[in-house]
Amino acid sequence: MKILLIGGGARESAIAHALKKNANVKLYTLMNNKNPGIARLSEKISLNKETNLDAVKSFAEEVKPDLAVIGPEAPLGAGVSDLLWSMGIPTVGPKKLPAQIETSKEFMRNLFKKYNIKGSLQYKAFEEYGEELEAFIDEMTNQGKDVVVKPVGLTGGKGVKVVGEQLKDNEEAKQYAKEVFEKDIGGGKVIIEERLIGVEFTLHGFVDGDTIKFTPTVQDHPHAYENDEGPITGGMGSYSCPNLSLPFLTDKDLEEGKEIMEETVKAIKKEVGDYQGFLYGQFMLTAEGPKIIEYNARFGDPEAMNILAILKNDFVEVCEAIANKKLKDVDVEFENKATVCKYVVPNGYPTNPVRNKEIIVDEEKIKETGAILHYASVNEVDGKLYMTGSRAVAVVGVADTIEEAEKIAEKSIQYIKGEVFHRSDVGKLDLIKKRIERMKELRG
């Protein structure tokens, strides 16, 4: 079976490893940079921009795949899925209009409003900076609420700024909103939202347009430095628990989160057609229950590495069921194991990362620790690996307990050398206990 994979990061590495567990799969990958892990698993690679429709078309015509899987959000926003379906290739990854659930935060918020989906929050979209925007922020201030400033389009997870974190107060939020328009960040359109107080978690679903099958919940760590400090990144690491939930989540919280995602899938179908792919719900668990921060139209990165490491099913069958709308016939199961994923990133990341510096990875030693290795934003040139400036390498520990999984991941990192750093506290019990205490405090 020939499968075309679009994307070359750690998320796509996890997808490639999961697909290749099926011995009948021949993988063909189109990616920006040469990711050595994915290249090794592929019969052939095409080094091209993942949003280049002509390059995708040409490679797909050459390969004639039975199925395509799209990893990142940018090609979804560019209509790569629409293109592949038009060529008669069943594709996992939503078409351009359903993918707006990620590519347009305004579409997502309006959908919640129109279909009265639970878990929404106060927000307003603006096409220019002016008195109306300032008045809305002032209104939030009068209600005693801080705000979040979100560019409407894609910013690689780095455009959103939160009062109390990257912004000092609501007045500084106005200045940042002005900057978004002046610098045309994320398309130069802005959503102002109320800031939610609570603990974040992510929930993923496999979706075929009608049916959604849920994966274990995962907690990501977006702050760059230990103890949740520093600038927001695409994610420095994540963990999942052996019971496939998280220690601060009640059964009711989880059911509410699932219901919100089920309602979202129905609303997308009514509004713009079937959503077929992976859906990522980023939630804030508040004192009132789970509320949705945002959706991604693809697997989270790093969360894909946690989830796919413990999937019991043949991932190829799951992907075929998504593309062929037969997910209701698949019993999706996961191992009752803990997972801890840690990212190794270039010094200075995310604000001023070193670029094109060599990173040395001792794959054999990492394998001996029991960790799973995924290359991310690296480029292989003449047998050497160079960092491109984003997250470079990820390691995943899988074990019966969080403590064991964390130790495996941490031990393996000593075999990665270069101008790099990582968060050693991801998956540590002290940090997890803080989350539990925080929710106890909020629930009163």
XYZ file of C-alpha atoms in Angstrom:
444
model
C 0.000 0.000 0.000
C 1.372 3.384 -1.030
C 0.851 6.293 1.370
C 1.762 9.915 0.687
C 2.749 11.868 3.801
C 2.880 15.672 3.739
C 5.136 17.257 6.384
C 8.560 16.839 7.934
C 8.406 17.667 11.653
C 8.285 15.538 14.798
C 4.502 15.221 14.494
C 4.959 13.754 11.010
C 7.752 11.541 12.326
C 5.279 10.078 14.845
C 2.722 9.611 12.039
C 5.342 7.945 9.804
C 6.434 5.541 12.575
C 2.803 4.641 13.287
C 2.009 4.023 9.601
C 5.161 1.952 9.078
C 4.168 -0.473 11.860
C 2.069 -1.960 9.069
C 4.601 -3.997 7.084
C 2.651 -3.541 3.827
C 3.083 0.239 3.770
C 5.373 2.028 1.338
C 5.765 5.626 2.447
C 6.422 8.611 0.166
C 6.993 11.964 1.868
C 6.936 15.573 0.726
C 8.604 17.925 3.231
C 10.416 21.285 3.460
C 13.685 20.028 4.978
C 15.250 16.605 5.010
C 14.134 15.009 8.271
C 16.480 11.992 8.574
C 14.053 9.863 10.594
C 11.232 10.254 8.092
C 13.596 9.977 5.094
C 14.792 6.599 6.408
C 11.213 5.305 6.602
C 10.331 6.586 3.101
C 10.774 4.928 -0.276
C 11.217 8.370 -1.786
C 11.112 11.962 -0.564
C 10.326 15.241 -2.307
C 11.989 18.315 -0.778
C 9.472 21.064 -1.465
C 7.330 23.581 0.382
C 4.351 21.721 1.859
C 2.038 24.511 0.626
C 3.313 24.291 -2.973
C 0.278 22.846 -4.750
C 2.163 22.222 -8.015
C 4.898 20.273 -6.203
C 2.316 18.222 -4.285
C 0.393 17.488 -7.489
C 3.498 16.484 -9.394
C 4.752 14.171 -6.599
C 1.277 12.625 -6.158
C 1.021 11.978 -9.919
C 4.405 10.267 -9.812
C 3.688 8.160 -6.709
C -0.028 7.389 -7.342
C -0.721 6.788 -3.619
C -3.662 4.776 -2.279
C -3.999 7.216 0.620
C -2.582 10.579 1.714
C -2.032 11.897 5.256
C -1.398 15.604 5.882
C 0.517 16.518 9.035
C 0.833 20.326 9.451
C -1.779 23.097 9.323
C -0.244 25.267 6.565
C -0.935 22.798 3.699
C -4.497 22.334 5.005
C -4.996 26.101 4.856
C -3.513 26.129 1.347
C -6.031 23.548 0.092
C -3.716 20.533 -0.312
C -6.484 18.193 0.868
C -8.919 19.622 -1.710
C -6.277 19.101 -4.405
C -5.606 15.465 -3.454
C -9.316 14.586 -3.252
C -9.788 16.193 -6.706
C -7.110 13.773 -7.961
C -9.111 10.846 -6.569
C -6.733 10.280 -3.625
C -8.507 9.537 -0.292
C -6.980 12.014 2.151
C -6.721 12.295 5.930
C -6.698 15.998 6.756
C -9.663 18.351 6.336
C -10.351 20.360 3.203
C -9.742 24.118 3.228
C -13.218 25.163 4.439
C -13.501 22.721 7.382
C -9.839 23.470 8.255
C -10.953 27.023 9.071
C -11.642 25.685 12.566
C -7.901 26.352 12.978
C -6.950 28.716 10.173
C -9.589 31.312 11.152
C -10.173 31.908 14.851
C -13.109 34.103 13.852
C -14.769 31.203 11.979
C -14.315 29.026 15.061
C -15.793 31.544 17.522
C -18.696 32.410 15.194
C -19.471 28.691 14.794
C -19.743 28.324 18.580
C -22.081 31.317 18.748
C -24.310 30.290 15.833
C -24.756 26.683 16.987
C -24.844 27.533 20.691
C -21.989 25.161 21.538
C -21.010 25.046 25.194
C -17.570 26.067 26.385
C -17.313 29.373 24.542
C -16.297 32.736 26.012
C -16.662 36.492 25.500
C -14.928 37.664 22.311
C -15.083 40.129 19.454
C -13.308 40.236 16.073
C -11.854 43.447 14.629
C -10.632 44.352 11.143
C -8.925 47.581 12.204
C -7.570 49.264 15.276
C -9.841 51.988 16.645
C -12.267 53.191 19.274
C -14.478 50.087 19.009
C -11.578 47.762 19.879
C -10.449 50.002 22.741
C -14.028 50.193 24.070
C -14.346 46.383 24.077
C -11.107 46.017 26.065
C -12.268 48.751 28.456
C -15.566 46.887 28.912
C -13.625 43.730 29.857
C -11.521 45.785 32.302
C -14.721 47.102 33.911
C -15.911 43.496 34.346
C -12.608 42.715 36.113
C -11.453 40.479 33.256
C -8.050 40.363 31.579
C -7.905 39.802 27.823
C -6.126 37.672 25.238
C -5.080 39.159 21.889
C -5.206 36.675 19.001
C -4.260 37.336 15.377
C -7.028 35.609 13.378
C -4.758 33.684 10.982
C -1.904 31.218 11.462
C 1.148 32.370 13.436
C 2.827 29.017 14.217
C 1.562 29.070 17.809
C 3.514 32.252 18.625
C 1.125 35.146 17.850
C -1.257 34.902 20.799
C -0.450 37.135 23.785
C -2.115 36.948 27.198
C -2.485 39.650 29.843
C -0.724 38.459 32.988
C 1.797 36.485 30.916
C 3.322 38.240 27.878
C 1.335 41.442 28.445
C 1.360 43.518 31.635
C -2.257 44.713 31.569
C -5.213 45.472 29.300
C -3.633 48.785 28.267
C -0.579 46.893 26.974
C -3.015 44.556 25.177
C -4.264 47.553 23.183
C -0.697 48.333 22.111
C -0.118 44.733 20.974
C -3.431 44.722 19.059
C -2.258 47.881 17.283
C 1.057 46.151 16.447
C -0.792 43.142 14.940
C -2.506 45.502 12.459
C 0.599 47.555 11.743
C 2.826 44.520 11.142
C 0.114 42.390 9.490
C 0.696 39.521 11.970
C -1.476 36.484 11.147
C -3.331 38.282 8.370
C -3.786 41.596 10.168
C -7.142 40.806 11.772
C -7.610 40.433 15.529
C -9.826 38.656 18.024
C -9.973 39.964 21.587
C -11.101 37.322 24.084
C -11.582 37.140 27.816
C -8.665 35.439 29.560
C -9.621 32.085 31.051
C -8.282 31.069 34.459
C -7.583 27.395 35.042
C -5.447 24.478 33.898
C -4.961 23.582 30.229
C -5.368 20.139 28.668
C -5.725 18.799 25.147
C -8.121 16.254 23.729
C -7.828 14.795 20.227
C -10.324 12.998 18.062
C -10.141 10.930 14.883
C -12.999 12.317 12.743
C -14.599 10.990 9.538
C -17.250 13.718 9.135
C -19.917 11.962 11.202
C -18.118 9.907 13.842
C -15.448 11.052 16.293
C -13.279 8.573 18.236
C -11.334 10.089 21.122
C -7.713 9.602 22.156
C -6.156 9.894 25.644
C -5.997 13.418 27.113
C -2.551 15.030 27.147
C -1.054 18.045 28.882
C 1.340 20.234 26.895
C 3.895 22.682 28.373
C 3.953 25.788 26.167
C 6.269 27.957 28.318
C 9.935 27.858 27.326
C 11.456 27.534 30.798
C 11.147 25.424 33.931
C 8.228 26.010 36.268
C 6.039 27.394 33.430
C 8.060 30.563 32.978
C 9.278 32.402 29.896
C 7.788 33.006 26.451
C 5.152 30.790 24.844
C 6.474 28.178 22.402
C 4.881 25.572 20.147
C 5.257 23.187 23.137
C 8.303 22.056 25.127
C 6.928 18.642 26.013
C 3.848 16.780 27.171
C 2.661 13.811 29.203
C -0.263 11.399 29.360
C -1.314 9.062 32.173
C -1.885 5.287 32.314
C -5.645 5.747 32.892
C -5.766 7.789 29.653
C -7.114 10.826 31.548
C -5.303 13.504 33.612
C -5.115 13.678 37.429
C -6.954 17.007 37.705
C -9.811 15.994 35.345
C -13.064 14.487 36.647
C -15.136 12.077 34.517
C -17.698 14.878 34.143
C -15.012 17.305 32.863
C -13.892 14.775 30.271
C -17.440 14.017 29.111
C -18.151 17.749 28.742
C -14.975 18.177 26.665
C -15.990 15.290 24.396
C -19.500 16.682 24.008
C -18.108 20.102 22.966
C -15.972 18.416 20.274
C -18.875 16.250 19.051
C -21.072 19.342 18.725
C -18.257 21.142 16.884
C -17.948 18.343 14.301
C -21.733 18.443 13.669
C -21.643 22.248 13.319
C -18.715 22.165 10.850
C -20.603 19.615 8.726
C -23.718 21.824 8.620
C -21.708 24.965 7.902
C -19.064 23.892 5.347
C -19.137 20.089 4.881
C -17.448 16.992 6.300
C -14.413 17.321 8.549
C -12.157 14.310 7.860
C -8.915 14.145 9.786
C -7.478 14.688 13.244
C -9.116 17.317 15.451
C -7.249 18.830 18.387
C -9.199 20.607 21.116
C -7.151 22.844 23.386
C -9.161 23.322 26.565
C -8.895 25.385 29.716
C -10.396 23.590 32.691
C -12.006 26.416 34.687
C -14.036 26.449 37.908
C -17.147 26.266 35.651
C -15.838 23.291 33.660
C -13.915 22.951 30.366
C -13.863 25.862 27.909
C -12.282 25.775 24.486
C -9.226 27.980 23.922
C -8.791 26.972 20.297
C -8.916 24.105 17.845
C -6.195 22.756 15.589
C -7.137 20.989 12.371
C -4.411 18.384 12.859
C -2.509 16.501 15.559
C -0.835 18.575 18.227
C 2.924 18.632 18.261
C 4.162 17.267 20.723
C 0.899 15.445 21.627
C 0.942 13.234 18.506
C 4.078 11.583 19.895
C 2.340 10.681 23.163
C -0.852 9.426 21.550
C 0.545 7.387 18.652
C 3.141 5.709 20.903
C 0.333 3.858 22.728
C -2.232 3.313 19.941
C -3.133 -0.391 19.850
C -4.840 -0.303 16.439
C -3.204 -0.512 13.044
C -2.957 3.226 12.345
C -3.366 2.570 8.607
C -6.820 1.077 9.269
C -7.771 4.117 11.375
C -6.657 6.461 8.576
C -8.549 4.474 5.935
C -11.670 4.571 8.116
C -11.346 8.383 8.413
C -11.020 8.806 4.634
C -13.743 6.259 3.805
C -16.188 7.427 6.512
C -16.155 4.061 8.291
C -14.855 5.105 11.693
C -17.972 3.870 13.476
C -16.853 0.310 12.619
C -13.420 0.729 14.264
C -12.919 0.146 17.971
C -10.058 2.553 18.701
C -7.963 1.374 21.675
C -4.895 2.562 23.568
C -2.464 0.865 25.931
C -2.810 1.778 29.609
C 0.684 3.268 29.693
C 2.110 6.635 30.718
C 4.012 8.706 28.173
C 6.363 11.660 28.617
C 7.648 13.651 25.647
C 10.470 16.212 25.971
C 11.724 18.579 23.307
C 15.346 19.617 22.826
C 15.447 23.098 21.300
C 18.120 25.555 20.065
C 19.522 28.058 22.569
C 17.541 31.285 22.404
C 14.331 29.542 21.302
C 11.654 30.811 20.701
C 12.515 34.534 20.535
C 16.061 34.499 19.136
C 17.137 30.925 18.388
C 20.550 29.953 17.059
C 20.223 28.666 13.491
C 22.158 26.313 11.234
C 24.168 24.971 14.189
C 25.076 21.306 14.206
C 23.251 18.981 16.595
C 24.750 15.563 17.382
C 22.373 12.725 18.241
C 23.598 9.317 19.443
C 20.711 7.208 18.185
C 22.092 3.910 19.510
C 22.509 5.215 23.062
C 19.023 6.738 22.999
C 17.617 3.409 21.822
C 19.353 1.669 24.762
C 17.476 3.922 27.227
C 14.176 2.703 25.760
C 13.173 6.182 24.555
C 11.566 6.833 21.157
C 13.411 9.460 19.101
C 11.719 11.879 16.693
C 13.586 14.464 14.628
C 11.787 17.774 14.192
C 13.163 21.027 12.728
C 16.495 19.780 11.505
C 18.028 19.541 8.075
C 20.375 16.730 7.052
C 23.243 17.873 4.834
C 26.143 15.540 3.928
C 25.330 13.223 6.820
C 25.311 16.035 9.427
C 22.297 17.522 11.195
C 21.693 21.253 11.448
C 19.014 23.048 13.469
C 16.708 25.339 11.496
C 15.768 27.503 14.490
C 12.610 25.806 15.736
C 12.250 22.761 18.025
C 14.954 20.305 16.988
C 14.560 16.823 18.474
C 11.978 15.089 20.684
C 12.259 12.014 22.880
C 9.393 9.974 24.318
C 9.433 7.665 27.324
C 6.658 5.047 27.601
C 6.187 3.066 30.841
C 3.669 1.827 33.388
C 3.983 4.992 35.486
C 4.627 8.701 34.842
C 7.782 8.540 37.018
C 9.289 5.748 34.917
C 8.326 7.347 31.602
C 9.823 10.691 32.695
C 13.092 9.041 33.738
C 13.418 7.280 30.373
C 12.887 10.542 28.444
C 15.238 12.532 30.696
C 18.007 9.904 30.590
C 17.999 9.831 26.787
C 18.577 13.602 26.462
C 22.199 13.314 27.618
C 22.918 11.728 24.218
C 21.873 14.877 22.321
C 24.670 17.473 22.048
C 24.783 20.994 20.686
C 23.794 24.564 21.508
C 20.527 23.343 22.983
C 18.333 23.246 26.087
C 15.194 21.456 27.305
C 12.675 21.546 30.141
C 13.650 18.821 32.575
C 10.479 19.345 34.668
C 8.033 18.053 32.031
C 6.323 14.977 33.502
C 7.821 15.523 36.973
C 5.394 14.787 39.810
C 6.001 18.129 41.555
C 4.763 20.030 38.522
C 1.752 17.705 38.075
C 0.847 18.168 41.773
C 0.832 21.942 41.189
C -1.835 21.470 38.510
C -3.927 19.314 40.859
C -3.653 21.883 43.684
C -4.498 24.709 41.281
C -7.759 23.030 40.265
C -8.668 22.241 43.887
C -8.142 25.914 44.695
C -10.282 27.101 41.739
C -13.108 24.670 42.469
C -13.068 25.822 46.100
